[in-house]
Amino acid sequence: MVPSTLSLARWLGPWANPRKAPHVDVRDEDLDGMRIRIYGSQGHPYLIAPGLHYAGPDDPRLDRFCRILANAGHLVIAPFIPDYLALTPTARAIADFRRVFAARARWTTARPTVFSISFGSLLAFSLAADHASDLDGLVIFGGYADFHATMGFCLTGQVASGREAVRDPLNQSIVLMNLLAHLEPACPDPEAVAATWRRYVMRVWGRPEMKARERFTQIADELAPGVAESVRELFHIGIGTRPGAIELAMPALARYDARALDPTPYLPRVRGRVDLVHGTDDDVVPFEQSHQLASQLSHADVHVHITGIYGHTGSQLPRPSAVVKEMITMVRVLRVLAR
């Protein structure tokens, strides 16, 4: 392995301590009111298309990953996309990400690799559709092809193949938050319930132990007294401490106009190398979505890496019989990041 690959393997392998990260130079800059975090000062640039998260690059997991990339000799540009921080994505997120790309000369003259996480794949594909010649490829981690199917999975845990899958229960309230305007009957105080759902995810996200029903129920019960009586039942339904989320949300999802969040119109226009990396145990976006993306990236050089080592919100090591195969896949992924 080349030195940069070895550095990545040290920090990203299954043997690494996820609570430790290398020390690198980090600074924040302002781009017309949008915060941009820069890791490192030179090297091949990586432009991060973050997922939906209230903390953006302040999320310890994303911050750690960016530090690891920078420690391997890369310049990392990680924007705080306002819509994604608010957990309510719209077309504005695409425009904001393009603003960061347009300002890239502030930090580098080289063609960047775009690395996206989860719902950040929309930002990566939309940019690559119009600027493929200005990019040095895409690395799509846990990306989605079908917005409605992915939201449905977040609610039901069901995938079209019928595979037995596990969903992350801590995301259900954010699905409901984005469907508030489409619920029937209408929510009497959408701002109040959305604000409390946000406080809830700030308490539970990034903490795998909170996926246990008794743990997230405890947090919901602590927050419930601060919720107006008129929306308290909806607050509990959104979190999953009361039944009825599927019956309430699925019809609203059918009414939701997701055209602004649909990546498929961009996919045939993407050129160059695209690496699709997906964990088999991803409990937010099922790995089948990467195969669906690959089938629609008709003019790109697509490489699909499905692995049991890297999940979405934290994965377990594979069974001993699968270790060799998984390690080979991991090395391929690390080589992609090191190029």
Short mmCIF file of C-alpha atoms in Angstrom, two decimals:
data_model
loop_
_atom_site.label_atom_id
_atom_site.label_comp_id
_atom_site.label_asym_id
_atom_site.label_seq_id
_atom_site.Cartn_x
_atom_site.Cartn_y
_atom_site.Cartn_z
CA MET A 1 0.00 0.00 0.00
CA VAL A 2 1.10 3.57 -0.62
CA PRO A 3 1.59 5.76 2.49
CA SER A 4 -1.74 7.55 2.13
CA THR A 5 -3.58 4.23 1.92
CA LEU A 6 -1.76 2.99 5.01
CA SER A 7 -2.73 6.16 6.85
CA LEU A 8 -6.36 5.69 5.89
CA ALA A 9 -6.26 2.02 6.86
CA ARG A 10 -4.86 2.89 10.28
CA TRP A 11 -7.78 5.20 11.06
CA LEU A 12 -10.65 3.70 9.04
CA GLY A 13 -10.04 -0.02 9.47
CA PRO A 14 -12.23 -2.06 11.83
CA TRP A 15 -9.35 -2.08 14.31
CA ALA A 16 -9.39 1.72 14.70
CA ASN A 17 -10.70 3.48 17.80
CA PRO A 18 -13.73 5.46 16.54
CA ARG A 19 -13.32 8.01 19.33
CA LYS A 20 -9.84 9.06 18.24
CA ALA A 21 -8.81 11.18 15.26
CA PRO A 22 -5.52 12.57 13.96
CA HIS A 23 -4.53 16.17 14.62
CA VAL A 24 -4.63 18.34 11.50
CA ASP A 25 -4.95 22.03 10.73
CA VAL A 26 -8.62 23.08 10.73
CA ARG A 27 -10.16 26.46 10.04
CA ASP A 28 -13.60 27.87 9.30
CA GLU A 29 -14.29 30.37 6.54
CA ASP A 30 -17.36 32.32 5.49
CA LEU A 31 -18.81 32.14 1.99
CA ASP A 32 -21.51 34.79 1.74
CA GLY A 33 -23.01 33.73 5.06
CA MET A 34 -22.40 30.00 4.64
CA ARG A 35 -19.84 28.39 6.92
CA ILE A 36 -17.11 26.34 5.24
CA ARG A 37 -14.68 24.14 7.15
CA ILE A 38 -11.24 23.51 5.67
CA TYR A 39 -9.09 20.60 6.83
CA GLY A 40 -5.41 20.66 5.88
CA SER A 41 -3.71 23.14 3.59
CA GLN A 42 -2.62 21.25 0.49
CA GLY A 43 -2.92 18.01 -1.41
CA HIS A 44 -5.61 16.55 -3.63
CA PRO A 45 -8.91 18.28 -2.79
CA TYR A 46 -11.99 16.51 -1.51
CA LEU A 47 -15.28 18.41 -1.58
CA ILE A 48 -17.67 16.94 0.97
CA ALA A 49 -21.39 16.71 0.20
CA PRO A 50 -22.71 16.10 3.72
CA GLY A 51 -25.78 14.17 4.71
CA LEU A 52 -28.76 15.48 6.64
CA HIS A 53 -27.48 16.35 10.11
CA TYR A 54 -28.17 19.25 12.44
CA ALA A 55 -24.43 19.62 13.19
CA GLY A 56 -22.98 19.29 9.69
CA PRO A 57 -19.18 18.94 9.86
CA ASP A 58 -19.43 19.53 13.61
CA ASP A 59 -20.85 16.01 13.88
CA PRO A 60 -17.97 14.11 15.53
CA ARG A 61 -18.21 11.27 13.00
CA LEU A 62 -17.95 13.53 9.95
CA ASP A 63 -15.30 15.67 11.62
CA ARG A 64 -13.24 12.56 12.34
CA PHE A 65 -13.54 11.35 8.75
CA CYS A 66 -12.46 14.72 7.35
CA ARG A 67 -9.48 14.79 9.70
CA ILE A 68 -8.48 11.32 8.54
CA LEU A 69 -8.63 12.37 4.89
CA ALA A 70 -6.54 15.46 5.62
CA ASN A 71 -4.03 13.40 7.60
CA ALA A 72 -3.61 11.19 4.52
CA GLY A 73 -2.48 14.23 2.53
CA HIS A 74 -5.74 15.62 1.17
CA LEU A 75 -7.26 19.08 1.33
CA VAL A 76 -10.83 18.71 2.58
CA ILE A 77 -13.58 21.28 1.96
CA ALA A 78 -16.66 20.61 4.09
CA PRO A 79 -19.59 23.06 3.85
CA PHE A 80 -22.40 23.57 6.33
CA ILE A 81 -25.39 23.36 3.95
CA PRO A 82 -28.25 25.34 5.62
CA ASP A 83 -31.11 23.12 4.42
CA TYR A 84 -29.31 20.00 5.54
CA LEU A 85 -28.58 21.53 8.94
CA ALA A 86 -32.31 22.32 9.23
CA LEU A 87 -33.10 18.67 8.32
CA THR A 88 -35.59 19.87 5.69
CA PRO A 89 -33.90 19.59 2.27
CA THR A 90 -35.07 21.63 -0.70
CA ALA A 91 -33.65 22.64 -4.07
CA ARG A 92 -31.78 25.42 -2.29
CA ALA A 93 -29.31 22.84 -0.98
CA ILE A 94 -28.23 22.08 -4.54
CA ALA A 95 -27.70 25.77 -5.25
CA ASP A 96 -25.71 26.23 -2.04
CA PHE A 97 -23.44 23.29 -2.84
CA ARG A 98 -22.81 24.70 -6.29
CA ARG A 99 -21.84 28.01 -4.68
CA VAL A 100 -19.15 26.21 -2.73
CA PHE A 101 -17.88 24.52 -5.87
CA ALA A 102 -17.85 27.83 -7.75
CA ALA A 103 -15.65 29.31 -5.01
CA ARG A 104 -13.14 26.43 -5.05
CA ALA A 105 -10.33 28.64 -6.38
CA ARG A 106 -10.14 30.12 -2.87
CA TRP A 107 -8.68 26.83 -1.69
CA THR A 108 -7.36 24.87 -4.68
CA THR A 109 -6.71 24.98 -8.41
CA ALA A 110 -6.97 21.19 -8.77
CA ARG A 111 -10.06 19.25 -9.78
CA PRO A 112 -11.74 18.01 -6.59
CA THR A 113 -13.14 14.60 -5.84
CA VAL A 114 -16.65 14.90 -4.45
CA PHE A 115 -17.34 12.65 -1.48
CA SER A 116 -21.00 12.43 -0.50
CA ILE A 117 -22.66 10.91 2.52
CA SER A 118 -26.22 9.56 2.42
CA PHE A 119 -28.57 12.32 1.20
CA GLY A 120 -25.55 14.35 0.12
CA SER A 121 -25.52 12.11 -2.95
CA LEU A 122 -28.17 14.39 -4.45
CA LEU A 123 -25.75 17.32 -4.24
CA ALA A 124 -22.92 15.30 -5.76
CA PHE A 125 -24.92 14.01 -8.73
CA SER A 126 -26.51 17.37 -9.51
CA LEU A 127 -23.07 19.00 -9.57
CA ALA A 128 -21.46 16.26 -11.64
CA ALA A 129 -24.25 16.38 -14.22
CA ASP A 130 -23.12 19.86 -15.28
CA HIS A 131 -19.45 19.90 -14.25
CA ALA A 132 -18.11 16.40 -14.87
CA SER A 133 -15.00 17.70 -16.66
CA ASP A 134 -14.16 19.87 -13.65
CA LEU A 135 -14.28 16.97 -11.18
CA ASP A 136 -11.87 14.13 -10.44
CA GLY A 137 -14.65 11.67 -9.79
CA LEU A 138 -17.34 10.96 -7.22
CA VAL A 139 -17.27 8.76 -4.13
CA ILE A 140 -20.87 8.15 -3.06
CA PHE A 141 -21.24 6.64 0.40
CA GLY A 142 -24.71 5.29 1.16
CA GLY A 143 -26.40 7.20 -1.66
CA TYR A 144 -30.03 6.95 -2.71
CA ALA A 145 -31.75 6.62 -6.08
CA ASP A 146 -35.42 6.65 -5.08
CA PHE A 147 -36.45 9.27 -2.50
CA HIS A 148 -39.92 7.87 -1.82
CA ALA A 149 -38.61 4.31 -1.43
CA THR A 150 -35.90 5.48 0.95
CA MET A 151 -38.36 7.44 3.08
CA GLY A 152 -40.66 4.45 3.07
CA PHE A 153 -37.81 2.28 4.34
CA CYS A 154 -37.16 4.75 7.16
CA LEU A 155 -40.78 4.26 8.21
CA THR A 156 -41.32 0.55 7.61
CA GLY A 157 -37.94 -1.15 7.28
CA GLN A 158 -39.19 -2.82 4.10
CA VAL A 159 -37.20 -3.13 0.87
CA ALA A 160 -38.60 -4.10 -2.53
CA SER A 161 -36.56 -7.31 -2.66
CA GLY A 162 -38.23 -8.58 0.50
CA ARG A 163 -34.86 -8.88 2.21
CA GLU A 164 -35.06 -8.80 5.99
CA ALA A 165 -33.60 -5.42 6.88
CA VAL A 166 -33.28 -3.30 9.99
CA ARG A 167 -34.18 0.39 9.98
CA ASP A 168 -32.88 3.06 12.33
CA PRO A 169 -35.88 4.08 14.49
CA LEU A 170 -34.22 7.38 15.43
CA ASN A 171 -34.94 8.90 12.01
CA GLN A 172 -38.71 8.47 11.95
CA SER A 173 -39.47 11.90 13.41
CA ILE A 174 -37.44 13.63 10.67
CA VAL A 175 -39.47 11.85 8.00
CA LEU A 176 -42.63 13.14 9.68
CA MET A 177 -41.08 16.61 10.00
CA ASN A 178 -40.66 16.81 6.23
CA LEU A 179 -44.23 15.61 5.70
CA LEU A 180 -45.93 17.99 8.14
CA ALA A 181 -47.51 20.10 5.40
CA HIS A 182 -49.06 16.98 3.86
CA LEU A 183 -50.50 15.27 6.92
CA GLU A 184 -54.24 14.67 7.15
CA PRO A 185 -55.69 15.86 9.41
CA ALA A 186 -53.51 18.96 9.33
CA CYS A 187 -51.10 19.56 12.19
CA PRO A 188 -52.37 22.50 14.32
CA ASP A 189 -48.89 23.68 15.34
CA PRO A 190 -46.22 22.35 12.95
CA GLU A 191 -43.46 24.68 14.16
CA ALA A 192 -43.84 23.53 17.77
CA VAL A 193 -43.74 19.82 17.03
CA ALA A 194 -40.87 20.21 14.54
CA ALA A 195 -38.80 22.13 17.08
CA THR A 196 -39.28 19.39 19.67
CA TRP A 197 -38.47 16.63 17.21
CA ARG A 198 -35.26 18.51 16.46
CA ARG A 199 -34.42 18.63 20.17
CA TYR A 200 -35.10 14.91 20.28
CA VAL A 201 -32.67 14.00 17.49
CA MET A 202 -30.04 16.22 19.07
CA ARG A 203 -30.32 13.97 22.13
CA VAL A 204 -30.26 10.61 20.35
CA TRP A 205 -28.39 10.77 17.02
CA GLY A 206 -24.86 9.42 17.04
CA ARG A 207 -25.59 7.24 20.08
CA PRO A 208 -26.26 3.65 18.94
CA GLU A 209 -27.54 2.66 22.38
CA MET A 210 -30.48 5.02 21.85
CA LYS A 211 -31.90 2.72 19.16
CA ALA A 212 -33.26 0.52 21.95
CA ARG A 213 -36.93 1.32 22.43
CA GLU A 214 -36.68 1.88 26.17
CA ARG A 215 -33.86 4.39 25.69
CA PHE A 216 -35.48 6.61 23.06
CA THR A 217 -38.81 6.36 24.89
CA GLN A 218 -37.13 7.79 27.96
CA ILE A 219 -35.91 10.82 25.97
CA ALA A 220 -39.36 11.30 24.43
CA ASP A 221 -40.98 11.23 27.87
CA GLU A 222 -38.53 13.84 29.13
CA LEU A 223 -39.36 16.19 26.25
CA ALA A 224 -43.11 15.60 26.02
CA PRO A 225 -44.16 17.96 28.86
CA GLY A 226 -42.72 20.87 26.88
CA VAL A 227 -44.88 20.10 23.85
CA ALA A 228 -48.26 21.78 23.41
CA GLU A 229 -51.15 19.47 24.24
CA SER A 230 -52.56 19.93 20.73
CA VAL A 231 -49.54 18.21 19.13
CA ARG A 232 -48.26 15.99 21.94
CA GLU A 233 -49.81 12.84 20.51
CA LEU A 234 -48.28 13.62 17.09
CA PHE A 235 -44.94 14.20 18.80
CA HIS A 236 -45.06 10.69 20.24
CA ILE A 237 -46.29 9.14 16.99
CA GLY A 238 -43.43 10.76 15.09
CA ILE A 239 -40.87 9.30 17.46
CA GLY A 240 -42.54 5.91 17.57
CA THR A 241 -43.55 5.81 21.22
CA ARG A 242 -47.19 5.72 20.10
CA PRO A 243 -48.57 3.66 17.18
CA GLY A 244 -49.85 5.15 13.95
CA ALA A 245 -46.80 6.58 12.16
CA ILE A 246 -47.07 4.37 9.08
CA GLU A 247 -50.82 4.97 8.69
CA LEU A 248 -50.31 8.72 9.05
CA ALA A 249 -47.09 9.17 7.08
CA MET A 250 -47.39 6.86 4.08
CA PRO A 251 -50.38 8.69 2.53
CA ALA A 252 -48.60 12.00 3.20
CA LEU A 253 -45.46 10.64 1.52
CA ALA A 254 -47.53 9.74 -1.54
CA ARG A 255 -48.68 13.38 -1.70
CA TYR A 256 -45.16 14.78 -1.19
CA ASP A 257 -43.66 16.32 -4.35
CA ALA A 258 -40.08 15.04 -4.31
CA ARG A 259 -39.01 16.22 -7.75
CA ALA A 260 -36.47 18.65 -6.28
CA LEU A 261 -34.90 15.76 -4.34
CA ASP A 262 -34.91 13.22 -7.17
CA PRO A 263 -31.38 12.38 -8.37
CA THR A 264 -32.44 10.34 -11.39
CA PRO A 265 -32.62 13.21 -13.95
CA TYR A 266 -28.93 13.91 -13.26
CA LEU A 267 -27.61 10.36 -13.47
CA PRO A 268 -27.44 9.87 -17.28
CA ARG A 269 -25.44 13.13 -17.56
CA VAL A 270 -22.73 12.09 -15.10
CA ARG A 271 -19.38 11.25 -16.69
CA GLY A 272 -16.10 9.98 -15.28
CA ARG A 273 -15.45 7.63 -12.40
CA VAL A 274 -18.12 7.04 -9.76
CA ASP A 275 -17.44 4.79 -6.77
CA LEU A 276 -20.59 3.68 -4.97
CA VAL A 277 -19.80 2.48 -1.45
CA HIS A 278 -22.58 1.01 0.67
CA GLY A 279 -22.79 -0.99 3.87
CA THR A 280 -24.90 -4.13 3.85
CA ASP A 281 -26.20 -3.15 7.28
CA ASP A 282 -27.05 0.45 6.36
CA ASP A 283 -30.18 1.14 8.39
CA VAL A 284 -31.00 4.49 6.75
CA VAL A 285 -30.56 3.91 3.00
CA PRO A 286 -30.72 0.23 1.92
CA PHE A 287 -27.70 -0.94 -0.07
CA GLU A 288 -29.98 -1.90 -2.97
CA GLN A 289 -30.18 1.81 -3.71
CA SER A 290 -26.53 1.76 -4.84
CA HIS A 291 -27.28 -0.99 -7.35
CA GLN A 292 -30.19 1.10 -8.59
CA LEU A 293 -27.89 4.11 -8.97
CA ALA A 294 -25.34 2.03 -10.87
CA SER A 295 -27.96 0.88 -13.36
CA GLN A 296 -28.87 4.49 -14.17
CA LEU A 297 -25.35 5.95 -14.37
CA SER A 298 -25.26 4.90 -17.99
CA HIS A 299 -22.35 7.10 -19.12
CA ALA A 300 -20.13 6.90 -16.04
CA ASP A 301 -17.31 4.55 -15.09
CA VAL A 302 -19.13 2.96 -12.17
CA HIS A 303 -17.56 0.82 -9.45
CA VAL A 304 -19.82 -0.65 -6.76
CA HIS A 305 -18.40 -1.61 -3.36
CA ILE A 306 -20.89 -3.35 -1.05
CA THR A 307 -19.31 -4.12 2.30
CA GLY A 308 -20.19 -5.36 5.75
CA ILE A 309 -17.51 -3.23 7.37
CA TYR A 310 -18.79 0.27 6.70
CA GLY A 311 -22.44 0.85 7.57
CA HIS A 312 -24.38 4.09 7.95
CA THR A 313 -24.73 4.78 11.65
CA GLY A 314 -22.27 2.19 12.89
CA SER A 315 -21.74 -1.40 11.83
CA GLN A 316 -20.47 -4.63 13.29
CA LEU A 317 -17.55 -6.69 12.06
CA PRO A 318 -18.49 -9.38 9.51
CA ARG A 319 -18.64 -13.07 10.34
CA PRO A 320 -15.22 -14.78 10.36
CA SER A 321 -16.03 -16.61 7.11
CA ALA A 322 -16.51 -13.27 5.37
CA VAL A 323 -13.50 -11.44 6.81
CA VAL A 324 -11.17 -12.01 3.83
CA LYS A 325 -13.75 -10.83 1.30
CA GLU A 326 -14.61 -7.80 3.42
CA MET A 327 -10.96 -6.85 3.88
CA ILE A 328 -10.40 -6.99 0.12
CA THR A 329 -13.38 -4.67 -0.36
CA MET A 330 -12.08 -2.36 2.36
CA VAL A 331 -8.67 -2.11 0.66
CA ARG A 332 -10.37 -1.24 -2.63
CA VAL A 333 -12.35 1.51 -0.92
CA LEU A 334 -9.25 2.88 0.80
CA ARG A 335 -7.35 2.92 -2.49
CA VAL A 336 -10.17 4.95 -4.00
CA LEU A 337 -9.86 7.49 -1.18
CA ALA A 338 -6.07 7.56 -1.47
CA ARG A 339 -5.86 8.21 -5.21
#
